PDB file of C-alpha atoms in Angstrom:
ATOM      1  CA  UNK A   1      75.768  48.933 -47.750  1.00 52.00           C
ATOM      2  CA  UNK A   2      76.676  45.838 -50.574  1.00 69.00           C
ATOM      3  CA  UNK A   3      77.743  45.930 -53.834  1.00 82.00           C
ATOM      4  CA  UNK A   4      75.589  44.512 -56.781  1.00 91.00           C
ATOM      5  CA  UNK A   5      77.406  41.463 -58.466  1.00 92.00           C
ATOM      6  CA  UNK A   6      76.864  40.144 -61.888  1.00 92.00           C
ATOM      7  CA  UNK A   7      75.311  37.411 -60.050  1.00 90.00           C
ATOM      8  CA  UNK A   8      73.800  39.501 -58.026  1.00 92.00           C
ATOM      9  CA  UNK A   9      72.428  40.795 -61.097  1.00 94.00           C
ATOM     10  CA  UNK A  10      71.761  37.357 -63.055  1.00 90.00           C
ATOM     11  CA  UNK A  11      69.847  35.649 -59.568  1.00 89.00           C
ATOM     12  CA  UNK A  12      67.710  37.755 -59.872  1.00 92.00           C
ATOM     13  CA  UNK A  13      67.288  38.485 -63.949  1.00 93.00           C
ATOM     14  CA  UNK A  14      66.478  34.558 -62.890  1.00 90.00           C
ATOM     15  CA  UNK A  15      63.171  35.212 -60.470  1.00 90.00           C
ATOM     16  CA  UNK A  16      61.509  37.175 -62.616  1.00 94.00           C
ATOM     17  CA  UNK A  17      62.292  35.694 -65.609  1.00 91.00           C
ATOM     18  CA  UNK A  18      60.639  32.931 -64.093  1.00 89.00           C
ATOM     19  CA  UNK A  19      58.229  34.968 -62.667  1.00 92.00           C
ATOM     20  CA  UNK A  20      56.972  35.992 -66.055  1.00 91.00           C
ATOM     21  CA  UNK A  21      56.676  33.000 -67.865  1.00 88.00           C
ATOM     22  CA  UNK A  22      54.492  32.353 -64.788  1.00 90.00           C
ATOM     23  CA  UNK A  23      52.166  35.646 -65.054  1.00 92.00           C
ATOM     24  CA  UNK A  24      52.043  34.615 -69.218  1.00 89.00           C
ATOM     25  CA  UNK A  25      50.725  31.263 -68.192  1.00 87.00           C
ATOM     26  CA  UNK A  26      47.886  32.373 -65.886  1.00 93.00           C
ATOM     27  CA  UNK A  27      47.139  35.259 -68.412  1.00 91.00           C
ATOM     28  CA  UNK A  28      47.686  37.689 -66.065  1.00 94.00           C
ATOM     29  CA  UNK A  29      48.916  40.361 -68.373  1.00 92.00           C
ATOM     30  CA  UNK A  30      49.428  43.755 -66.253  1.00 96.00           C
ATOM     31  CA  UNK A  31      51.608  41.065 -64.081  1.00 96.00           C
ATOM     32  CA  UNK A  32      53.261  40.377 -66.900  1.00 93.00           C
ATOM     33  CA  UNK A  33      53.897  43.726 -68.339  1.00 95.00           C
ATOM     34  CA  UNK A  34      55.327  44.671 -65.615  1.00 97.00           C
ATOM     35  CA  UNK A  35      57.198  41.802 -64.516  1.00 96.00           C
ATOM     36  CA  UNK A  36      59.199  42.739 -68.344  1.00 95.00           C
ATOM     37  CA  UNK A  37      59.628  45.726 -67.505  1.00 96.00           C
ATOM     38  CA  UNK A  38      62.294  44.355 -64.390  1.00 97.00           C
ATOM     39  CA  UNK A  39      64.160  42.290 -66.688  1.00 95.00           C
ATOM     40  CA  UNK A  40      64.814  45.085 -69.254  1.00 95.00           C
ATOM     41  CA  UNK A  41      65.966  47.044 -65.967  1.00 97.00           C
ATOM     42  CA  UNK A  42      68.074  44.035 -64.676  1.00 96.00           C
ATOM     43  CA  UNK A  43      69.706  43.282 -68.343  1.00 94.00           C
ATOM     44  CA  UNK A  44      70.058  47.357 -68.341  1.00 94.00           C
ATOM     45  CA  UNK A  45      71.942  47.221 -65.577  1.00 94.00           C
ATOM     46  CA  UNK A  46      73.773  44.307 -66.285  1.00 93.00           C
ATOM     47  CA  UNK A  47      74.654  45.668 -69.676  1.00 91.00           C
ATOM     48  CA  UNK A  48      77.022  48.071 -68.003  1.00 91.00           C
ATOM     49  CA  UNK A  49      79.312  44.951 -66.292  1.00 93.00           C
ATOM     50  CA  UNK A  50      82.031  44.362 -68.922  1.00 92.00           C
ATOM     51  CA  UNK A  51      82.691  40.941 -67.745  1.00 91.00           C
ATOM     52  CA  UNK A  52      79.168  40.512 -69.023  1.00 89.00           C
ATOM     53  CA  UNK A  53      80.594  40.875 -72.680  1.00 90.00           C
ATOM     54  CA  UNK A  54      81.002  37.807 -73.441  1.00 88.00           C
ATOM     55  CA  UNK A  55      77.347  36.757 -72.265  1.00 86.00           C
ATOM     56  CA  UNK A  56      76.023  39.310 -74.684  1.00 88.00           C
ATOM     57  CA  UNK A  57      74.445  37.239 -77.084  1.00 86.00           C
ATOM     58  CA  UNK A  58      72.882  34.574 -75.193  1.00 85.00           C
ATOM     59  CA  UNK A  59      71.040  38.178 -73.254  1.00 88.00           C
ATOM     60  CA  UNK A  60      70.010  38.894 -76.676  1.00 87.00           C
ATOM     61  CA  UNK A  61      68.885  34.922 -77.173  1.00 82.00           C
ATOM     62  CA  UNK A  62      66.994  36.000 -73.816  1.00 85.00           C
ATOM     63  CA  UNK A  63      65.566  38.858 -74.692  1.00 88.00           C
ATOM     64  CA  UNK A  64      64.454  38.222 -78.818  1.00 85.00           C
ATOM     65  CA  UNK A  65      62.184  35.236 -75.582  1.00 82.00           C
ATOM     66  CA  UNK A  66      61.064  38.187 -73.146  1.00 87.00           C
ATOM     67  CA  UNK A  67      59.915  40.086 -75.937  1.00 87.00           C
ATOM     68  CA  UNK A  68      58.020  37.710 -78.534  1.00 84.00           C
ATOM     69  CA  UNK A  69      57.118  34.717 -75.655  1.00 78.00           C
ATOM     70  CA  UNK A  70      55.305  32.822 -78.454  1.00 73.00           C
ATOM     71  CA  UNK A  71      59.081  31.980 -80.333  1.00 64.00           C
ATOM     72  CA  UNK A  72      59.710  29.627 -76.558  1.00 61.00           C
ATOM     73  CA  UNK A  73      59.176  25.642 -77.612  1.00 54.00           C
ATOM     74  CA  UNK A  74      58.917  26.947 -80.626  1.00 53.00           C
ATOM     75  CA  UNK A  75      60.751  28.641 -83.477  1.00 50.00           C
ATOM     76  CA  UNK A  76      63.748  28.672 -80.405  1.00 51.00           C
ATOM     77  CA  UNK A  77      64.175  25.115 -79.474  1.00 58.00           C
ATOM     78  CA  UNK A  78      64.267  26.490 -75.633  1.00 65.00           C
ATOM     79  CA  UNK A  79      61.334  25.609 -73.394  1.00 68.00           C
ATOM     80  CA  UNK A  80      61.098  27.567 -69.974  1.00 72.00           C
ATOM     81  CA  UNK A  81      62.332  24.033 -68.095  1.00 77.00           C
ATOM     82  CA  UNK A  82      65.963  25.129 -70.152  1.00 75.00           C
ATOM     83  CA  UNK A  83      65.671  28.439 -68.637  1.00 75.00           C
ATOM     84  CA  UNK A  84      65.287  27.409 -65.043  1.00 76.00           C
ATOM     85  CA  UNK A  85      67.332  25.731 -65.805  1.00 78.00           C
ATOM     86  CA  UNK A  86      70.463  28.099 -67.268  1.00 75.00           C
ATOM     87  CA  UNK A  87      69.489  30.273 -64.820  1.00 77.00           C
ATOM     88  CA  UNK A  88      70.300  27.530 -61.519  1.00 78.00           C
ATOM     89  CA  UNK A  89      73.349  27.931 -61.272  1.00 76.00           C
ATOM     90  CA  UNK A  90      74.111  31.546 -60.653  1.00 74.00           C
ATOM     91  CA  UNK A  91      71.086  31.453 -58.174  1.00 73.00           C
ATOM     92  CA  UNK A  92      73.284  28.638 -56.538  1.00 74.00           C
ATOM     93  CA  UNK A  93      76.386  30.266 -56.241  1.00 72.00           C
ATOM     94  CA  UNK A  94      74.683  33.562 -54.916  1.00 70.00           C
ATOM     95  CA  UNK A  95      72.787  31.906 -52.415  1.00 70.00           C
ATOM     96  CA  UNK A  96      75.976  30.536 -51.019  1.00 73.00           C
ATOM     97  CA  UNK A  97      78.043  33.040 -50.059  1.00 63.00           C
TER      98      UNK A  97
END
């Protein structure tokens, strides 16, 4: 069995964050709630990796947006497109392995 690395979880987090905001945009609140829980589960797994400690502030900022999606593009100057761009390198690196 392959070991699941922080890169694996970051790439999965990218997909789940994208999915979450897609559900919110379509007003599919039940699906968004399930996606939100998967995000928290992934972040919990990431927190178990010592190598992720330097990214703690980034992950906390992401969780703030997940917990209060109305902050996106308003109180935080972060957009959905910027979040997607943030995660792109993780996904590309995982796919190239």
